[in-house]
Short mmCIF file of C-alpha atoms in Angstrom, two decimals:
data_model
loop_
_atom_site.label_atom_id
_atom_site.label_comp_id
_atom_site.label_asym_id
_atom_site.label_seq_id
_atom_site.Cartn_x
_atom_site.Cartn_y
_atom_site.Cartn_z
CA GLN A 1 -75.10 -35.57 82.32
CA SER A 2 -73.45 -35.25 78.90
CA VAL A 3 -75.22 -33.50 76.02
CA LEU A 4 -74.30 -36.34 73.66
CA THR A 5 -75.40 -39.80 74.80
CA GLN A 6 -73.12 -42.82 74.44
CA PRO A 7 -73.44 -46.29 75.96
CA PRO A 8 -71.08 -46.49 78.94
CA SER A 9 -69.62 -49.78 77.79
CA ALA A 10 -69.22 -52.05 74.79
CA SER A 11 -67.38 -55.28 74.22
CA GLY A 12 -66.37 -57.75 71.56
CA THR A 13 -64.00 -60.59 70.81
CA PRO A 14 -60.95 -60.33 68.56
CA GLY A 15 -61.95 -60.16 64.91
CA GLN A 16 -65.50 -59.04 65.63
CA ARG A 17 -67.17 -55.84 64.48
CA VAL A 18 -68.48 -53.51 67.15
CA THR A 19 -70.36 -50.25 66.90
CA ILE A 20 -70.63 -47.38 69.37
CA SER A 21 -73.53 -44.98 69.11
CA CYS A 22 -73.70 -41.28 69.86
CA SER A 23 -77.08 -39.60 70.15
CA GLY A 24 -77.63 -35.87 70.12
CA SER A 25 -80.14 -33.29 69.00
CA ARG A 26 -80.91 -30.84 66.21
CA SER A 27 -78.64 -28.17 67.69
CA ASN A 28 -75.54 -30.34 67.70
CA ILE A 29 -75.28 -33.53 65.62
CA GLY A 30 -78.31 -32.56 63.59
CA SER A 31 -76.59 -29.37 62.39
CA ASN A 32 -72.87 -30.06 62.66
CA THR A 33 -70.26 -32.70 61.98
CA VAL A 34 -69.19 -35.38 64.45
CA ASN A 35 -65.68 -36.32 65.50
CA TRP A 36 -64.51 -39.35 67.45
CA TYR A 37 -61.56 -39.69 69.82
CA GLN A 38 -59.82 -42.76 71.19
CA GLN A 39 -58.22 -42.55 74.63
CA LEU A 40 -55.91 -45.37 75.63
CA PRO A 41 -55.34 -45.87 79.38
CA GLY A 42 -53.08 -43.17 80.80
CA SER A 43 -52.81 -41.27 77.51
CA ALA A 44 -54.20 -38.15 75.94
CA PRO A 45 -57.09 -38.59 73.51
CA LYS A 46 -56.32 -39.15 69.83
CA LEU A 47 -58.44 -38.03 66.88
CA LEU A 48 -59.90 -41.12 65.25
CA ILE A 49 -62.62 -39.81 62.92
CA TYR A 50 -63.39 -36.24 61.86
CA SER A 51 -66.14 -34.67 59.78
CA ASN A 52 -68.42 -37.69 60.39
CA ASN A 53 -66.45 -40.23 58.39
CA GLN A 54 -62.92 -39.01 57.61
CA ARG A 55 -59.84 -40.74 59.00
CA PRO A 56 -56.68 -38.79 59.82
CA SER A 57 -53.49 -40.10 58.34
CA GLY A 58 -52.31 -43.19 60.19
CA VAL A 59 -55.70 -44.35 61.47
CA PRO A 60 -56.44 -47.87 60.18
CA ASP A 61 -59.41 -48.31 57.86
CA ARG A 62 -60.84 -50.73 60.42
CA PHE A 63 -62.28 -47.59 62.00
CA SER A 64 -65.21 -45.91 60.28
CA GLY A 65 -67.79 -43.31 61.17
CA SER A 66 -71.26 -42.45 60.01
CA LYS A 67 -73.97 -39.94 60.81
CA SER A 68 -77.70 -39.92 60.25
CA GLY A 69 -79.99 -37.19 61.50
CA THR A 70 -79.20 -36.52 65.14
CA SER A 71 -77.15 -39.68 65.71
CA ALA A 72 -73.73 -40.93 64.78
CA SER A 73 -71.88 -44.21 65.03
CA LEU A 74 -68.33 -45.42 65.23
CA ALA A 75 -67.65 -48.89 63.83
CA ILE A 76 -64.57 -50.95 64.50
CA SER A 77 -64.10 -54.03 62.37
CA GLY A 78 -61.53 -56.79 62.88
CA LEU A 79 -61.38 -55.94 66.57
CA GLN A 80 -57.91 -56.14 68.10
CA SER A 81 -56.75 -56.19 71.70
CA GLU A 82 -55.09 -52.81 71.29
CA ASP A 83 -58.48 -51.28 70.50
CA GLU A 84 -59.40 -51.59 74.17
CA ALA A 85 -59.85 -47.95 75.15
CA ASP A 86 -62.36 -45.22 75.88
CA TYR A 87 -64.10 -43.65 72.89
CA TYR A 88 -65.68 -40.18 72.84
CA CYS A 89 -67.87 -38.45 70.29
CA THR A 90 -67.96 -34.68 70.02
CA SER A 91 -69.73 -32.02 68.03
CA TRP A 92 -70.43 -28.31 67.96
CA ASP A 93 -73.68 -27.18 69.57
CA ASP A 94 -75.33 -24.07 68.15
CA SER A 95 -77.22 -23.22 71.35
CA LEU A 96 -76.05 -20.79 74.03
CA ASP A 97 -73.86 -18.80 71.63
CA GLY A 98 -72.18 -21.99 70.44
CA HIS A 99 -69.99 -24.45 72.31
CA VAL A 100 -68.35 -27.85 72.04
CA VAL A 101 -70.15 -30.86 73.50
CA PHE A 102 -68.76 -34.30 74.28
CA GLY A 103 -70.37 -37.65 74.80
CA GLY A 104 -69.86 -39.30 78.16
CA GLY A 105 -67.52 -41.87 76.66
CA THR A 106 -67.75 -45.58 75.94
CA LYS A 107 -65.32 -48.05 77.45
CA LEU A 108 -64.57 -50.75 74.91
CA THR A 109 -63.44 -54.10 76.29
CA VAL A 110 -61.87 -56.73 74.05
CA LEU A 111 -62.77 -60.07 75.57
CA GLN B 1 -43.94 -31.99 64.50
CA VAL B 2 -46.18 -29.84 66.66
CA HIS B 3 -45.66 -30.31 70.39
CA LEU B 4 -47.81 -28.88 73.17
CA GLN B 5 -46.70 -28.76 76.79
CA GLU B 6 -48.86 -27.71 79.72
CA SER B 7 -47.28 -26.13 82.79
CA GLY B 8 -48.50 -24.67 86.06
CA PRO B 9 -49.12 -25.46 89.72
CA GLY B 10 -50.27 -28.98 90.47
CA LEU B 11 -52.05 -27.89 93.63
CA VAL B 12 -54.45 -24.97 94.00
CA LYS B 13 -56.40 -23.93 97.10
CA PRO B 14 -60.20 -23.62 97.01
CA SER B 15 -61.45 -20.16 96.00
CA GLU B 16 -58.13 -19.32 94.32
CA THR B 17 -57.37 -19.02 90.60
CA LEU B 18 -56.00 -21.91 88.57
CA SER B 19 -53.47 -20.74 85.98
CA LEU B 20 -51.95 -22.89 83.26
CA ILE B 21 -49.77 -22.18 80.25
CA CYS B 22 -49.49 -24.22 77.07
CA ALA B 23 -46.17 -23.82 75.26
CA VAL B 24 -46.28 -24.59 71.55
CA SER B 25 -43.23 -25.82 69.67
CA GLY B 26 -42.70 -27.12 66.16
CA GLY B 27 -45.23 -24.74 64.69
CA SER B 28 -46.64 -21.23 64.91
CA ILE B 29 -49.53 -20.32 67.15
CA SER B 30 -50.67 -17.88 64.46
CA SER B 31 -53.20 -20.24 62.92
CA ASP B 32 -55.85 -22.74 63.99
CA TYR B 33 -57.90 -23.06 67.15
CA TRP B 34 -56.30 -23.57 70.56
CA SER B 35 -58.34 -25.33 73.23
CA TRP B 36 -58.39 -26.33 76.86
CA ILE B 37 -60.13 -29.58 77.79
CA ARG B 38 -60.22 -31.26 81.17
CA GLN B 39 -60.91 -34.70 82.56
CA PRO B 40 -61.76 -35.28 86.23
CA PRO B 41 -60.23 -38.49 87.63
CA GLY B 42 -62.11 -41.50 86.31
CA LYS B 43 -64.55 -39.36 84.31
CA GLY B 44 -65.08 -38.14 80.77
CA LEU B 45 -63.80 -35.20 78.77
CA GLU B 46 -65.12 -31.67 79.30
CA TRP B 47 -64.45 -28.78 76.93
CA ILE B 48 -63.42 -25.63 78.77
CA GLY B 49 -63.01 -23.25 75.87
CA ASN B 50 -60.88 -22.20 72.95
CA ILE B 51 -59.18 -19.23 71.37
CA TYR B 52 -58.59 -18.56 67.71
CA TYR B 53 -55.14 -17.27 66.91
CA SER B 54 -56.70 -13.87 66.19
CA GLY B 55 -57.86 -13.70 69.81
CA SER B 56 -61.57 -14.52 69.55
CA THR B 57 -62.76 -16.90 72.26
CA LYS B 58 -65.58 -19.35 73.01
CA TYR B 59 -66.23 -20.81 76.45
CA ASN B 60 -68.23 -23.63 77.98
CA PRO B 61 -71.47 -21.98 79.15
CA SER B 62 -71.21 -23.73 82.52
CA LEU B 63 -67.73 -22.28 83.15
CA LYS B 64 -67.94 -19.01 81.23
CA SER B 65 -68.16 -16.75 84.26
CA ARG B 66 -64.90 -18.14 85.66
CA VAL B 67 -62.77 -18.77 82.57
CA THR B 68 -60.31 -16.63 80.64
CA ILE B 69 -58.22 -17.97 77.75
CA SER B 70 -55.61 -15.75 76.16
CA VAL B 71 -52.86 -16.10 73.57
CA ASP B 72 -49.36 -14.64 73.48
CA THR B 73 -48.11 -14.90 69.91
CA SER B 74 -44.71 -13.41 70.83
CA LYS B 75 -44.05 -16.36 73.15
CA ASN B 76 -45.91 -18.93 71.04
CA GLN B 77 -48.08 -19.92 73.97
CA PHE B 78 -51.61 -19.63 75.26
CA SER B 79 -53.01 -19.71 78.76
CA LEU B 80 -55.97 -20.67 80.93
CA LYS B 81 -57.23 -18.95 84.04
CA LEU B 82 -60.08 -20.49 86.05
CA SER B 83 -61.17 -18.47 89.05
CA SER B 84 -62.91 -19.39 92.30
CA VAL B 85 -61.98 -23.06 92.02
CA THR B 86 -63.54 -25.82 94.08
CA THR B 87 -62.70 -29.47 94.52
CA ALA B 88 -64.94 -30.16 91.50
CA ASP B 89 -62.28 -28.48 89.34
CA THR B 90 -59.74 -31.20 90.17
CA ALA B 91 -58.85 -32.75 86.83
CA VAL B 92 -56.22 -33.46 84.22
CA TYR B 93 -56.07 -30.36 82.05
CA TYR B 94 -55.15 -30.76 78.38
CA CYS B 95 -54.20 -28.07 75.92
CA ALA B 96 -54.91 -28.88 72.29
CA ARG B 97 -54.85 -27.59 68.71
CA GLY B 98 -56.93 -28.14 65.61
CA PRO B 99 -58.09 -26.59 62.34
CA MET B 100 -61.62 -26.57 63.73
CA VAL B 101 -62.86 -26.26 67.28
CA THR B 102 -64.05 -29.85 67.52
CA GLN B 103 -61.37 -31.34 65.27
CA ILE B 104 -58.32 -31.60 67.52
CA HIS B 105 -55.25 -33.11 65.92
CA TYR B 106 -52.70 -32.28 68.57
CA TRP B 107 -52.92 -32.74 72.32
CA GLY B 108 -50.58 -31.98 75.17
CA GLN B 109 -49.76 -34.79 77.57
CA GLY B 110 -52.03 -33.27 80.20
CA THR B 111 -51.32 -31.95 83.67
CA LEU B 112 -53.10 -32.93 86.85
CA VAL B 113 -54.36 -30.03 88.91
CA THR B 114 -55.69 -30.84 92.36
CA VAL B 115 -57.84 -28.37 94.26
CA SER B 116 -57.34 -28.88 97.96
CA SER B 117 -56.61 -26.88 101.08
#
């Protein structure tokens, strides 16, 4: 059972906009920033969004992040076939002397 | 360009200690946070712990009693030791680097460690 809650799956057709949610609590998302990772099949994860809504260099602006209270969302607009991957949210949790928590991951399917 | 490479045994017996090294090239280990993250086959990511270049560490509370992460600045590498392993510790183990603990910009390719007799 992951500390951060994500839907196990999401889907969309090419060109559509999809959102993936990440729900936490006051000790993690409510008090700290959220980062998102994309993991393509057979590859290591890649940082997609950091500090709630910042994109690292090279990440298309089709990807955006937001945070409100104890929840966060990742939005992908203009969905493309290469976006089919697993997506993970993560944050710092202030409880138990502090530690990193991950969401369980969302498998995005491009139909 | 920073490159991270995990190395270590691919097979460990139950109750023994899993030991991995992450070699860092293309940059100094004397800055940023250095992490170990694992992923059991077909499952999600789990943070194991991290070390700051100065040597301070943070561990996953559920693994804390079994984990040791250390850094060797002279060799530009850091390491993971996980004791008393069980089959539940079978996973791909990634080493990673970032300016903040949760903000990881660089990942190793990952190494599969299987716990089996």
